[in-house]
Structure formats: C-alpha cells, structure tokens
Coordinates of C-alpha atoms and ligand atoms in Angstrom, one line a residue:
M8 CA 140.6 53.6 55.9
A9 CA 139.2 51.5 53.1
K10 CA 139.7 47.9 54.2
I11 CA 139.3 45.1 51.9
S12 CA 137.8 41.9 53.1
I13 CA 137.0 38.7 51.4
N14 CA 133.5 37.2 51.6
L15 CA 134.4 33.5 52.3
A16 CA 131.1 32.2 51.0
T17 CA 131.3 33.9 47.6
G18 CA 135.0 34.5 47.3
S19 CA 134.3 38.0 46.2
L20 CA 136.1 41.1 47.5
Q21 CA 134.1 43.5 49.7
Q22 CA 135.3 47.0 50.2
E23 CA 134.4 48.3 53.6
E24 CA 132.2 51.3 53.4
I25 CA 133.7 54.7 53.6
I26 CA 132.5 57.3 56.1
V27 CA 133.1 60.8 55.0
G28 CA 133.4 64.0 57.0
I29 CA 131.4 67.0 55.8
D30 CA 131.8 70.7 56.6
L31 CA 128.4 72.2 55.7
G32 CA 129.4 75.8 55.8
T33 CA 127.6 79.1 55.4
T34 CA 129.7 80.2 52.5
N35 CA 131.5 77.0 51.4
S36 CA 131.0 73.3 52.0
L37 CA 133.4 70.4 51.5
V38 CA 133.7 66.7 52.0
A39 CA 136.8 64.8 53.2
F40 CA 137.8 61.2 53.8
I41 CA 140.8 59.3 55.2
N42 CA 142.9 58.2 52.2
P43 CA 144.6 54.8 52.0
D44 CA 147.8 56.4 53.5
K45 CA 145.6 57.0 56.6
N46 CA 145.7 60.8 56.1
P47 CA 142.7 63.0 56.0
Q48 CA 142.1 64.5 52.5
V49 CA 139.6 66.8 51.0
I50 CA 137.8 65.2 48.0
N51 CA 138.5 67.0 44.8
D52 CA 136.1 65.7 42.2
T53 CA 138.3 65.9 39.1
G54 CA 138.9 69.6 38.6
K55 CA 135.7 70.9 40.2
G56 CA 137.6 72.3 43.1
L57 CA 137.8 71.5 46.8
L58 CA 135.3 74.1 48.0
V59 CA 131.7 73.8 47.0
P60 CA 130.1 77.3 47.4
S61 CA 127.0 76.7 49.5
V62 CA 124.7 78.2 46.8
V63 CA 121.7 76.6 45.2
H64 CA 120.0 77.8 42.1
F65 CA 116.6 76.6 40.8
N66 CA 115.7 76.9 37.1
A67 CA 112.2 77.4 35.9
K68 CA 111.6 73.7 36.0
G69 CA 112.7 73.5 39.6
D70 CA 115.9 71.6 38.9
A71 CA 118.6 72.4 41.4
L72 CA 122.2 73.4 40.6
V73 CA 124.7 73.6 43.4
G74 CA 128.2 75.2 43.8
N75 CA 130.3 77.4 41.5
E76 CA 127.8 77.0 38.6
A77 CA 125.0 78.2 40.9
K78 CA 127.1 81.1 42.2
D79 CA 127.1 82.6 38.7
F80 CA 123.3 83.0 39.0
L81 CA 123.8 85.4 42.0
I82 CA 124.2 88.1 39.4
T83 CA 121.8 87.0 36.7
D84 CA 119.0 85.5 38.8
P85 CA 119.3 86.5 42.4
A86 CA 115.7 85.8 43.3
N87 CA 116.1 82.1 42.6
T88 CA 119.6 81.7 43.9
I89 CA 119.9 80.8 47.5
F90 CA 123.0 81.4 49.6
S91 CA 123.8 81.3 53.3
V92 CA 120.9 78.9 53.9
K93 CA 122.8 77.6 57.0
R94 CA 121.7 80.8 58.8
L95 CA 118.1 79.7 58.4
L96 CA 118.5 76.1 59.4
G97 CA 116.3 75.2 62.4
R98 CA 115.3 78.9 62.6
S99 CA 111.9 80.5 63.0
Y100 CA 110.8 83.4 61.0
K101 CA 111.0 85.5 64.2
D102 CA 114.7 84.6 64.5
V103 CA 115.6 86.1 61.1
A104 CA 113.0 88.8 60.7
G105 CA 115.5 91.6 61.5
H106 CA 117.9 90.4 58.9
Q107 CA 115.7 89.8 55.9
D108 CA 117.4 92.5 53.9
T109 CA 120.6 90.5 53.8
F110 CA 118.9 87.8 51.7
S111 CA 118.1 88.5 48.1
Y112 CA 115.5 85.7 47.9
K113 CA 112.2 85.5 49.6
I114 CA 111.7 84.2 53.1
I115 CA 108.1 83.2 53.9
D116 CA 106.3 84.0 57.1
D117 CA 103.9 81.1 57.4
E118 CA 101.6 81.5 60.3
N119 CA 100.9 77.8 60.6
D120 CA 104.5 76.8 60.7
S121 CA 107.1 78.5 62.9
L122 CA 110.0 77.4 60.7
V123 CA 111.0 79.6 57.8
K124 CA 110.5 78.6 54.1
I125 CA 112.1 80.0 51.0
K126 CA 110.5 80.8 47.8
A127 CA 112.2 80.0 44.5
G128 CA 110.3 79.9 41.2
D129 CA 106.8 79.0 42.3
K130 CA 107.9 76.4 44.8
F131 CA 108.6 76.6 48.5
Y132 CA 111.6 75.1 50.1
T133 CA 112.6 74.5 53.7
P134 CA 116.2 75.2 54.7
I135 CA 116.5 71.5 55.4
E136 CA 115.6 70.7 51.8
L137 CA 118.0 73.3 50.5
S138 CA 120.8 72.1 52.8
A139 CA 120.0 68.5 51.5
E140 CA 120.7 69.8 47.9
I141 CA 124.2 70.8 49.0
L142 CA 124.8 67.6 50.8
K143 CA 123.6 65.6 47.8
E144 CA 126.1 67.4 45.6
L145 CA 128.9 66.6 48.1
K146 CA 127.8 63.0 48.3
A147 CA 127.7 62.7 44.5
R148 CA 131.2 64.3 44.2
A149 CA 132.6 61.9 46.8
E150 CA 131.0 58.9 45.1
H151 CA 132.4 60.0 41.7
A152 CA 135.9 60.6 43.0
L153 CA 136.1 57.5 45.2
K154 CA 134.2 55.3 42.8
T155 CA 132.2 53.8 45.7
P156 CA 128.8 54.4 47.2
V157 CA 128.9 56.9 50.1
N158 CA 126.1 56.4 52.6
R159 CA 127.5 57.4 55.9
A160 CA 128.8 60.8 57.1
V161 CA 129.8 62.9 60.0
I162 CA 128.6 66.5 59.6
T163 CA 129.9 69.5 61.5
V164 CA 127.9 72.4 63.0
P165 CA 129.0 75.5 64.9
A166 CA 129.4 74.9 68.7
Y167 CA 126.5 77.4 69.4
F168 CA 124.0 75.5 67.3
N169 CA 121.0 74.5 69.5
D170 CA 119.0 71.2 69.5
S171 CA 116.7 72.4 66.7
Q172 CA 119.5 73.4 64.4
R173 CA 121.4 70.2 65.0
Q174 CA 118.3 68.1 64.4
A175 CA 117.7 70.1 61.2
T176 CA 121.3 69.4 60.0
R177 CA 120.7 65.7 60.7
D178 CA 117.4 65.7 58.8
A179 CA 119.1 67.4 55.8
G180 CA 121.6 64.6 55.8
R181 CA 118.9 62.0 55.9
L182 CA 117.1 63.7 53.1
A183 CA 120.3 63.6 51.0
G184 CA 120.5 59.9 51.5
L185 CA 123.2 60.0 54.2
D186 CA 123.2 58.2 57.5
V187 CA 124.5 60.9 59.8
L188 CA 126.6 59.0 62.4
R189 CA 127.4 62.1 64.4
I190 CA 127.0 65.8 64.5
V191 CA 130.3 67.3 65.6
N192 CA 131.2 70.8 66.7
E193 CA 133.3 72.7 64.1
P194 CA 135.9 73.8 66.7
T195 CA 136.2 70.2 67.9
A196 CA 136.8 69.0 64.3
A197 CA 139.4 71.7 63.7
S198 CA 141.3 70.7 66.9
L199 CA 141.2 67.0 65.8
A200 CA 142.7 68.0 62.4
Y201 CA 145.7 69.4 64.3
G202 CA 145.9 66.2 66.3
L203 CA 144.8 67.9 69.5
G204 CA 142.8 65.5 71.7
L205 CA 144.0 62.4 69.9
D206 CA 146.3 61.4 72.7
P207 CA 144.1 60.2 75.6
N208 CA 146.6 61.5 78.2
Q209 CA 146.6 65.0 76.8
Q210 CA 145.1 67.8 78.9
K211 CA 144.7 71.1 77.1
T212 CA 142.7 74.2 76.8
I213 CA 142.3 75.4 73.2
A214 CA 140.9 78.6 71.7
V215 CA 139.4 78.1 68.2
Y216 CA 139.0 81.3 66.2
D217 CA 136.7 80.9 63.2
L218 CA 136.3 83.8 60.8
G219 CA 134.4 82.6 57.7
G220 CA 132.5 84.4 54.9
G221 CA 129.6 85.7 56.9
T222 CA 130.0 84.5 60.4
F223 CA 132.5 84.7 63.2
D224 CA 132.8 82.5 66.3
V225 CA 135.3 81.7 68.9
S226 CA 135.1 78.6 71.2
I227 CA 137.1 77.7 74.2
L228 CA 137.5 74.0 74.5
S229 CA 139.0 71.8 77.1
I230 CA 140.4 68.4 76.2
Q231 CA 140.8 65.9 79.0
N232 CA 141.3 62.1 78.6
G233 CA 140.2 62.4 75.0
I234 CA 137.0 64.1 76.0
F235 CA 136.2 67.5 74.4
E236 CA 134.2 70.0 76.3
V237 CA 133.0 73.3 75.0
L238 CA 133.7 75.7 77.9
S239 CA 132.2 78.8 76.2
T240 CA 131.5 80.3 72.8
N241 CA 131.0 83.8 71.5
G242 CA 130.8 85.6 68.2
N243 CA 128.7 87.4 65.7
T244 CA 126.6 85.5 63.1
F245 CA 126.7 88.6 60.9
L246 CA 130.4 89.3 60.7
G247 CA 132.9 87.8 58.3
G248 CA 134.9 88.1 55.1
D249 CA 131.8 89.5 53.3
D250 CA 132.1 92.6 55.5
F251 CA 135.7 93.0 54.3
D252 CA 134.5 92.9 50.7
R253 CA 131.8 95.5 51.4
S254 CA 134.2 97.9 53.0
I255 CA 136.5 97.6 50.0
V256 CA 133.6 98.3 47.6
H257 CA 132.7 101.4 49.7
Y258 CA 136.3 102.6 49.5
W259 CA 136.4 102.3 45.7
I260 CA 133.0 104.1 45.4
E261 CA 134.5 107.0 47.3
K262 CA 137.8 107.0 45.5
N263 CA 136.2 106.9 42.1
K264 CA 133.5 109.5 43.2
L265 CA 130.8 107.1 42.0
D266 CA 127.1 108.0 42.5
A267 CA 126.1 105.6 45.3
A268 CA 122.4 106.1 44.7
A269 CA 122.7 105.2 41.0
L270 CA 124.9 102.3 41.9
A271 CA 122.4 100.9 44.3
Q272 CA 120.0 100.5 41.3
D273 CA 122.6 98.7 39.2
S274 CA 122.8 95.3 40.9
G275 CA 125.0 93.9 38.2
L276 CA 127.7 96.4 38.6
M277 CA 127.4 96.2 42.4
Q278 CA 127.9 92.5 42.2
S279 CA 130.9 92.8 39.9
L280 CA 132.5 95.3 42.3
R281 CA 131.9 92.9 45.2
L282 CA 133.5 90.1 43.4
K283 CA 136.5 92.3 42.4
A284 CA 136.8 93.4 46.0
E285 CA 136.9 89.7 47.1
E286 CA 139.6 89.1 44.5
A287 CA 141.6 92.1 45.8
K288 CA 141.3 90.9 49.4
K289 CA 142.5 87.5 48.6
A290 CA 145.4 88.9 46.5
L291 CA 146.4 91.1 49.4
S292 CA 146.9 87.9 51.6
S293 CA 150.1 87.3 49.5
Q294 CA 151.0 90.6 47.9
N295 CA 151.1 94.3 48.9
L296 CA 149.2 96.0 46.1
F297 CA 146.1 95.2 44.0
N298 CA 145.5 97.3 40.9
E299 CA 142.8 96.5 38.3
Q300 CA 139.9 98.1 36.5
I301 CA 136.2 97.5 35.9
G302 CA 135.5 99.6 32.8
D303 CA 136.8 103.0 33.8
I304 CA 136.5 102.4 37.5
W305 CA 139.9 102.0 39.2
C306 CA 140.0 99.2 41.6
T307 CA 143.2 99.9 43.5
L308 CA 144.0 98.9 47.0
D309 CA 147.2 98.6 49.0
K310 CA 147.7 96.4 52.0
Q311 CA 147.9 99.1 54.6
T312 CA 144.7 100.8 53.4
F313 CA 143.0 97.4 53.4
E314 CA 144.1 96.8 57.0
E315 CA 142.8 100.2 58.1
L316 CA 139.4 99.4 56.4
I317 CA 139.0 96.1 58.3
A318 CA 140.6 97.1 61.7
A319 CA 137.3 97.9 63.5
K320 CA 135.7 94.5 62.4
V321 CA 138.8 92.6 63.5
A322 CA 138.8 94.5 66.8
E323 CA 135.2 93.3 67.3
T324 CA 136.2 89.7 66.9
L325 CA 138.9 90.2 69.6
N326 CA 136.3 91.6 71.9
S327 CA 134.3 88.4 71.5
C328 CA 137.5 86.5 72.4
K329 CA 137.8 88.5 75.5
Q330 CA 134.1 87.7 76.4
A331 CA 134.6 84.0 75.7
L332 CA 137.6 83.9 78.0
A333 CA 135.6 85.7 80.7
D334 CA 132.7 83.2 80.3
S335 CA 135.0 80.3 80.7
K336 CA 136.7 82.0 83.7
L337 CA 140.1 81.7 82.0
T338 CA 142.9 84.1 81.2
V339 CA 144.9 84.3 78.0
A340 CA 147.8 82.7 79.8
E341 CA 145.7 79.6 80.5
I342 CA 145.1 78.9 76.8
D343 CA 147.5 76.2 75.6
E344 CA 146.8 76.3 71.9
V345 CA 145.1 78.6 69.4
V346 CA 143.6 77.2 66.2
L347 CA 142.7 79.3 63.1
V348 CA 139.6 78.3 61.1
G349 CA 137.8 79.9 58.2
G350 CA 139.0 81.4 54.9
S351 CA 139.2 84.9 56.3
T352 CA 142.0 84.0 58.7
R353 CA 144.2 83.8 55.6
T354 CA 144.4 87.6 55.8
P355 CA 147.8 88.3 57.5
Y356 CA 146.4 91.2 59.5
V357 CA 143.8 88.9 61.1
K358 CA 146.4 86.3 61.9
A359 CA 148.7 88.9 63.4
Q360 CA 146.0 90.4 65.6
V361 CA 144.9 86.9 66.9
A362 CA 148.5 86.0 67.6
E363 CA 149.0 89.3 69.5
F364 CA 145.8 88.9 71.5
F365 CA 146.6 85.4 72.7
G366 CA 150.3 86.1 73.0
R367 CA 151.3 83.0 70.9
P368 CA 151.5 82.0 67.3
P369 CA 148.3 80.2 66.3
H370 CA 148.1 76.9 64.4
D371 CA 147.8 77.9 60.7
Q372 CA 149.6 75.1 58.9
I373 CA 146.4 73.5 57.6
N374 CA 144.3 75.4 55.1
P375 CA 141.8 77.2 57.3
D376 CA 138.9 76.6 54.9
E377 CA 139.6 72.8 54.9
V378 CA 140.5 72.2 58.5
V379 CA 137.0 71.5 59.7
A380 CA 136.2 68.9 57.0
L381 CA 139.6 67.2 57.6
G382 CA 138.8 67.0 61.3
A383 CA 135.3 65.6 60.5
A384 CA 137.0 62.9 58.4
I385 CA 139.1 62.0 61.4
Q386 CA 136.0 61.8 63.6
A387 CA 134.4 59.6 61.0
D388 CA 137.4 57.3 61.2
I389 CA 137.2 57.2 65.0
L390 CA 133.5 56.2 64.6
A391 CA 134.4 53.6 62.1
G392 CA 136.4 52.0 64.9
N393 CA 139.8 52.7 63.2
R394 CA 141.1 54.7 66.1
S395 CA 141.2 54.4 69.9
D396 CA 137.9 55.6 71.3
I397 CA 137.6 59.3 71.8
L398 CA 134.5 60.9 73.2
L399 CA 133.2 64.3 72.3
L400 CA 131.5 66.2 75.0
D401 CA 129.3 69.3 75.2
V402 CA 127.2 70.8 78.0
T403 CA 123.5 71.5 77.8
P404 CA 122.8 75.3 78.2
L405 CA 119.4 75.1 79.9
S406 CA 117.8 72.6 82.3
L407 CA 115.4 70.0 80.9
G408 CA 112.5 68.7 82.9
I409 CA 108.8 67.9 83.0
E410 CA 105.7 69.6 84.3
T411 CA 104.5 68.2 87.6
M412 CA 101.5 69.0 89.9
G413 CA 100.2 72.6 89.7
G414 CA 102.5 73.6 86.8
L415 CA 105.8 73.2 88.6
M416 CA 109.0 72.5 86.7
D417 CA 110.7 69.3 87.8
V418 CA 114.2 69.4 86.5
I419 CA 115.5 66.0 85.3
I420 CA 118.7 67.1 83.5
P421 CA 120.2 70.2 85.1
R422 CA 121.8 72.9 83.0
N423 CA 125.5 72.6 82.3
A424 CA 125.2 68.8 82.5
K425 CA 127.7 67.1 80.2
V426 CA 126.3 65.3 77.2
P427 CA 125.8 62.6 76.4
T428 CA 123.8 62.1 79.7
K429 CA 120.9 60.1 81.0
A430 CA 118.7 60.8 84.0
G431 CA 115.3 59.7 85.3
R432 CA 112.8 59.9 88.0
Q433 CA 109.8 57.9 89.2
Y434 CA 106.3 59.4 89.3
T435 CA 102.9 58.1 90.1
T436 CA 99.2 58.9 89.5
S437 CA 97.2 61.3 91.7
I438 CA 93.7 60.0 91.0
D439 CA 92.3 56.5 91.5
G440 CA 91.9 54.6 88.3
Q441 CA 93.9 57.1 86.3
V442 CA 94.8 55.4 82.9
N443 CA 96.5 58.3 81.1
M444 CA 99.4 60.5 82.1
K445 CA 100.3 63.7 80.3
I446 CA 104.0 64.3 80.0
S447 CA 105.0 67.8 79.1
V448 CA 108.7 68.5 78.5
F449 CA 110.2 71.9 79.2
Q450 CA 113.5 73.7 79.0
G451 CA 114.5 76.5 81.3
E452 CA 115.4 77.6 84.8
R453 CA 112.1 79.0 86.2
D454 CA 110.1 77.2 88.9
L455 CA 106.9 77.4 86.9
V456 CA 106.7 75.7 83.5
Q457 CA 104.6 78.5 82.1
E458 CA 107.7 80.7 82.3
N459 CA 109.9 78.1 80.5
R460 CA 110.1 76.9 77.0
K461 CA 107.8 74.0 76.1
L462 CA 109.6 71.4 73.9
A463 CA 107.0 68.6 73.6
E464 CA 104.0 66.9 75.1
F465 CA 102.7 63.4 74.9
D466 CA 100.3 61.0 76.7
L467 CA 101.4 57.8 78.3
K468 CA 98.2 55.8 77.6
G469 CA 96.9 52.4 78.8
I470 CA 98.1 52.5 82.4
P471 CA 95.9 49.7 84.1
A472 CA 93.4 51.2 86.5
M473 CA 94.9 51.2 90.0
P474 CA 94.4 53.2 93.1
A475 CA 96.2 56.6 93.1
G476 CA 99.8 56.3 94.0
L477 CA 100.2 52.7 93.0
P478 CA 101.4 53.0 89.4
K479 CA 105.2 53.5 89.0
V480 CA 106.0 55.6 86.0
D481 CA 109.6 56.0 85.2
I482 CA 110.5 59.0 83.1
N483 CA 113.9 58.9 81.5
F484 CA 115.7 61.6 79.6
M485 CA 118.5 60.7 77.3
L486 CA 120.5 63.5 75.8
N487 CA 122.8 62.1 73.1
A488 CA 126.1 63.4 71.9
D489 CA 124.4 65.5 69.2
G490 CA 122.3 67.2 71.9
I491 CA 119.1 65.5 70.8
L492 CA 116.7 64.6 73.6
T493 CA 114.8 61.3 73.8
V494 CA 112.1 61.1 76.5
Q495 CA 110.8 57.8 77.6
A496 CA 107.9 57.0 79.9
I497 CA 107.3 53.5 81.2
E498 CA 104.8 52.2 83.7
L499 CA 106.7 49.5 85.5
R500 CA 103.9 47.4 86.8
S501 CA 102.3 46.9 83.3
G502 CA 105.2 47.7 81.0
V503 CA 103.2 50.3 79.1
K504 CA 105.7 52.5 77.3
Q505 CA 105.9 55.6 75.2
E506 CA 108.9 57.3 73.8
I507 CA 109.6 60.5 71.7
D508 CA 112.5 62.3 70.2
I509 CA 112.4 66.0 70.6
T510 CA 112.8 68.3 67.7
P511 CA 111.8 71.7 69.0
S512 CA 110.3 73.8 66.3
Y513 CA 111.9 77.0 67.4
G514 CA 115.5 78.0 67.4
L515 CA 117.0 79.1 70.6
T516 CA 119.4 82.0 70.2
D517 CA 122.2 82.7 72.6
D518 CA 120.3 85.8 73.6
T519 CA 117.3 83.8 74.5
V520 CA 119.3 81.5 76.7
E521 CA 120.9 84.4 78.4
K522 CA 117.6 86.1 79.0
M523 CA 116.1 82.9 80.4
L524 CA 119.0 82.7 82.8
I525 CA 118.8 86.3 83.9
D526 CA 115.0 86.0 84.3
S527 CA 115.4 83.0 86.6
I528 CA 117.7 85.1 88.9
T529 CA 115.5 88.2 89.0
H530 CA 112.4 86.2 89.7
A531 CA 114.0 83.7 92.1
K532 CA 112.2 85.1 95.2
S533 CA 108.7 85.2 93.7
D534 CA 109.3 81.9 92.0
V535 CA 110.1 80.2 95.4
A536 CA 107.0 81.7 97.0
Q537 CA 104.8 80.5 94.1
R538 CA 106.4 77.1 94.2
M539 CA 105.6 76.8 98.0
L540 CA 102.0 77.8 97.4
I541 CA 101.6 75.4 94.6
E542 CA 103.1 72.6 96.6
A543 CA 100.8 73.4 99.6
R544 CA 97.8 73.5 97.2
S545 CA 98.6 70.1 95.6
E546 CA 99.1 68.5 98.9
G547 CA 95.9 70.1 100.3
E548 CA 93.9 69.0 97.2
Q549 CA 95.3 65.5 97.4
L550 CA 94.4 65.3 101.1
A551 CA 90.8 66.5 100.6
Y552 CA 90.4 64.0 97.8
T553 CA 91.8 61.1 99.8
A554 CA 89.6 62.0 102.9
E555 CA 86.5 62.1 100.8
R556 CA 87.3 58.8 99.2
F557 CA 88.0 57.4 102.7
I558 CA 84.5 58.4 104.0
E559 CA 82.9 56.8 100.9
K560 CA 84.7 53.6 101.2
H561 CA 85.1 53.1 104.9
G562 CA 82.1 55.1 106.3
S563 CA 80.8 52.0 108.0
F564 CA 83.7 52.1 110.5
L565 CA 82.8 55.7 111.6
T566 CA 80.1 57.2 113.8
P567 CA 77.7 59.7 112.0
E568 CA 79.2 62.4 114.2
E569 CA 82.8 61.5 113.1
I570 CA 81.7 61.6 109.5
S571 CA 80.1 65.0 109.8
D572 CA 83.1 66.4 111.7
T573 CA 85.4 65.1 109.0
K574 CA 83.3 66.8 106.4
T575 CA 83.6 70.0 108.3
H576 CA 87.4 69.7 108.3
I577 CA 87.4 69.0 104.6
E578 CA 85.2 72.0 104.0
A579 CA 87.5 74.2 105.9
L580 CA 90.5 72.9 103.9
K581 CA 88.6 73.6 100.6
Q582 CA 87.9 77.1 101.7
A583 CA 91.6 77.7 102.5
L584 CA 92.4 76.2 99.1
A585 CA 90.0 78.6 97.4
K586 CA 91.7 81.5 99.1
A587 CA 95.1 80.4 98.0
E588 CA 96.7 81.2 101.3
K589 CA 99.7 78.9 101.8
D590 CA 99.9 79.0 105.6
E591 CA 96.2 78.6 106.0
I592 CA 96.1 75.6 103.6
L593 CA 98.9 73.9 105.5
K594 CA 97.2 74.6 108.9
K595 CA 93.8 73.2 107.7
A596 CA 95.5 70.2 106.1
D597 CA 97.3 69.5 109.3
E598 CA 94.0 69.7 111.3
L599 CA 92.3 67.3 108.9
N600 CA 95.2 64.9 109.0
E601 CA 95.2 64.9 112.8
F602 CA 91.5 64.4 113.0
T603 CA 91.4 61.5 110.6
R604 CA 94.6 59.7 111.7
P605 CA 92.8 57.5 114.4
F606 CA 90.2 56.4 111.7
A607 CA 92.9 55.2 109.4
E608 CA 94.4 53.2 112.3
R609 CA 91.0 51.8 113.1
V610 CA 90.5 50.6 109.5
M611 CA 93.9 49.1 109.5
D612 CA 93.2 47.2 112.8
V613 CA 90.0 45.8 111.3
A614 CA 91.8 44.9 108.1
V615 CA 94.5 43.1 110.0
S616 CA 92.1 41.2 112.3
S617 CA 90.0 40.1 109.3
A618 CA 93.2 38.9 107.6
M619 CA 94.0 37.0 110.8
K620 CA 90.5 35.5 110.7
G621 CA 91.2 34.5 107.1
K622 CA 94.2 32.7 108.3
S623 CA 92.4 30.8 111.0
I624 CA 89.9 29.5 108.4
D625 CA 92.8 28.0 106.5
K626 CA 93.5 25.6 109.3
Ligands
LIG710 P1 132.3 79.5 55.9 O1 132.8 78.7 57.0 O2 131.5 80.7 56.3 O3 131.5 78.6 54.9 P2 135.0 79.8 54.7 O4 135.7 79.3 55.8 O5 135.0 79.0 53.4 O6 133.5 80.2 55.0 O7 135.5 81.3 54.4 C1 135.0 82.0 53.3 C2 135.6 83.4 53.4 O8 137.0 83.3 53.3 C3 135.2 84.3 52.2 O9 134.8 85.6 52.8 C4 136.4 84.4 51.4 O10 136.5 85.6 50.7 C5 137.5 84.3 52.4 N1 138.8 84.0 51.9 C6 139.1 82.9 51.1 N2 140.4 82.9 50.7 C7 140.9 84.0 51.3 C8 142.2 84.6 51.2 N3 143.2 84.0 50.5 N4 142.4 85.8 51.9 C9 141.4 86.4 52.6 N5 140.2 85.9 52.6 C10 139.9 84.7 52.0
LIG711 MG1 133.2 77.4 58.3

C-alpha cells in the first residue's frame, strides 16, 4: 500500500505513510502491513521472529526489555518479568482479585485508584504503560524492517472487551507514539484475513473459534453489506494452551513418580518442565511421539495420551460454542463459515473437535497465530482508503442514559443499539434563573440511576439566567466504532457547550452485564412503581414551586381570599409530597391546578389587553 507521490513544489519523492495492523495478544503480539504486492504480511524484523512474546522485563535500572529476551527472565527473575498484562488492561483490582495466584509479579491494590498497578523493581506500572512497552517494541521492529517511520496503527481487541478495556488499549497505543485509527475486534480481523466480508454483497454468519495461550473465546458474527456485527460471544479468560502444558507437566510428574511438594519449591525445574511440555505439545501437532529427557526425568508423551489429557478442556470450549449459538438464537446449520484463530488450534485434536461440532471443515489455511494481525493490516488498508468502504459494527451491551428529575434513568442509547450510533434529547431547567446543569451519565437497565453504573458526571455551566423551562439543553450521545462514548451538552439559546469523552474507571465483566440484565427483570415491577412515584413527586414539587412564584409575582391580580385559598391548596400538596403517596400527590396536584387555572387566564387577559394598549399608543 506504499504509494509514492512527488511533491511538485520541491520535486522530492514522498512515501505515503504506512498504517500497520497490530495483534496485541495475551501470550504473543505481532505487527503486519500490506506489502507492495498488496498482500497482508507479518513483519519479521531480520531474524527476530514473527511473534513477539507479550512479556516485559525490567532490570534494576528500570529499563524495559520486551519479547523473547524478556521471556528468559520468567525463570531467572519472575518478580520483575510481566506476562499476560492484557488480562489486567482496563481492569480494577476487584476484577482480578480471585486470580492473583496466576501472576508471579505483584499486583497492587491502591485504595485511591480503582485500576490495578504492577510492581517491578521499586517502580509501579499501569497495565497501559506495560502494554505501551510491547507496542513500542512492535513499532520499532516495523520501522526497522520497513525503513520508514510508523505512526499510525489499527489494534485488535477481543470482542468481549468493554469500553474501559478498549480505551485502555487506545491509551497504550498513544503512549507508544501511535495514532490508533481504530480498535477492531479480533474475530472481525480474522474473518477479514480470510476475505470474508470484503465483498459488499456477501451475507454470511461466521463462527470464530479462538484458542490462544491463556484465553479462549468464540464469537458469532454476521456480515451483511460489508457490515460486521457481533451477535454473541462466549468463552473463558482462564483457559488456553497453558492448561495443556500444565496437564502434560502433571502427567510427567506422575509417570516419573516425582515428589510434587518438593517440586513446587523448585521453581526453576518447574519452569523447565513447563517449557518442555510446550515443546512436546507443539511437536505432537505434527508427529505421533515425543521422547526427551530433563536430567533423569523422562519426558515421554504420545499423541493419544496427550489427547486424553486435554479432552475435558476442549469439551469445555465446545460448551461455550453451544452457549454462543444459543445466545445468538442460531443453530449449527445456520453457520456458514468457521474460522480458527490462536496458536492452540494447531493441535489436530482441537481442529477435529471443532470441525465435528460445527459439522464442517474450518478455515485453517492461514497461520492461526498470525491471522488476527493480517486482518488488522487489511483493516488498516481499508482505513487508508485503499479499499472500498467497509463498516465494522458492534452492539452496545447495556443502555446508556442520564439522570433526570428524582434520580430517574433516562435512556438515550438503548442496549443492543448498533455502534457507531448517535442519539440525543432536549432538556430544560426546573428552577428560575438556573445557570448550571449537572449531567450524570449512567449505564444499565434499571429505572433508578442509583441501581445503575455511573460512568461520569459534569456540569454545563454558564447558562444565561432565564425562567425555568425556557433554556433548551440538547444532550447528545455519540458512541463511536470503538465503543467509546462522547457526551455533549449544549444550551441552544446561548450556545454554551460542554463535552466529555467517557473512560469508565472500572471494567465491566460479562458476568456484571448479565447480572445487571437479570436484576432489571426481577425488579421490573417495583422499579415501575418507584418511577411513577418519582414522576408524581417531581410534577407535584414543580407545581407547588410554580404556584408559589405565581402568587409572589402576580398577587396583585388576586383577592386576599383567593391568595389564602391557593396557599391552603399548596400546603395540602406539600403534605401529600411529604407522605410520598403517589395517588394523593396526583389528587392534590390536580386540585391545585384546577383552583389556579382561572387566575392564570386572568393574568393572560390582562397581559394581552396591556399589549393591545401598547399597540394603540404606537398610532
Ligand atoms: P494469544 O492470542 O493468547 O496471544 P497465541 O494465539 O499466540 O496466543 O497462542 C499461543 C498458544 O499457542 C500457546 O499456548 C502455544 O503453546 C500454542 N501453540 C503455538 N504453536 C503451537 C503448535 N504448533 N501446536 C499446539 N499449540 C501451539
Ligand atoms: Mg490472540
């Protein structure tokens, strides 16, 4: 995609800037581009290899080393060697608390900050900073191999990543000096690499099965008119090729009758066994027997035994496939294509099981550990304007809205809305002369904001003082293709404007989303009752306020008796409000309304006749 153009003013050649595609993986990361033959290609920086292990090591001075060289320190300096940082990206300490034993480095629980930090040496690093180190390495390799600056990239994330994780990925890119043009879902990228979705007339349903080093996910995608939509995802973020390695290690421990307790103390030997197990596993992808030794420990494994060892884990992934199908309300027969992603799908048994489950041979022609990066490069090419336009589409899992009177949730973008999307609504002030308006943004399905998840809050300041109800405040929600929300508030009469991008500090797990949805159903009845009470109350309060202001302003048009009777009605309404009885509030509000209606008409008449008088003076 490198185009050469000539600058007519200077006569010099200008090479058009390359946009790379990056697969920022849990286990391995890689960078790809579209080569001059217009084919996607993974960048191999002169012998350093295609895959960059997603491992960062810090030495005593705090210098970072990334990739294979850093991986060696997993054995010699585990406390300062950080792996699987993707699991922590955009996550709060709470999210990972149960899994801390799977990390050999220290994760910090900082009360003031809900996002996790990692300690290496005497420094603290955020997952964003650590991911940025990996991205910097990829950028440097690409620049070295292509001999040109690389400043723009498309980065992939799992389809189940929430706003906060996507934003964190974007921030990591920025920190690495990359302009992140788009965050793309990994299954979408993998499909693109197979050419699925590139034909705008194509209509297909695709299952993408991704078994990596430590994570598994399956996504059901639909492609229509070049638009990708994620219908459902499922998986297990703690299931992958590492589990295969572990089960082999256990098998060897038993076969060699090793003392497990003593071994647990010997982290060096454990790590060597683990690496040998991975070697065996990979070998068994193309041969039937593995037979080696570590000292006097026999590391023997045949293919059939290996398949027995991993059968339960593979069955678990097929269960997730079943669930994903159910969630998308599709049957196996309705899936047109199956795509294999992730290094662990190189295991023939995995491939065979997936083929059997879906009843068709899956796409496996492209290296499964490269396919996401290659697809990202194609997406980068599309964004560079080198291909006919293709949209990528996702749906938002929970409704987005703002808090209105009495703590009610007013939904602006409903759940399951396709992104990118835009929606807005007009609001006004409730008090005369109100100059500020607080805008609180929430996510969730409950009627009361306090039951939903707060994303952000800001003040629209500087609204010119006007009577209540006169200002027109437009609130617009824009959810972009990356799933990042921009909220804009603008007062139309004055043009006062305020805008924020939302980067929620907490990660939202699939479990949380599910719980929020279930809660909204189980509480539907009480929520409705509460909403009606709150609405009655707001209306009643507003009416009492308006009536009081009316007497203050226009008392001269009323008789003393009318004034005192109005006050009695207001008092009755206030008492009903204090009791929080919906029906009584509505009744008293009605009575007050009825009683004061003629007054309002009278004032109007006077106003109209004085306006007429005004006219006659003009003559
Ligand atoms: P991630 O997406 O999590 O970064 P990858 O897609 O790179 O991970 O997959 C890494 C996993 O693939 C590791 O567990 C690795 O052992 C496994 N793997 C790599 N090559 C093979 C192979 N030939 N056979 C079986 N497993 C393999
Ligand atoms: Mg991956």
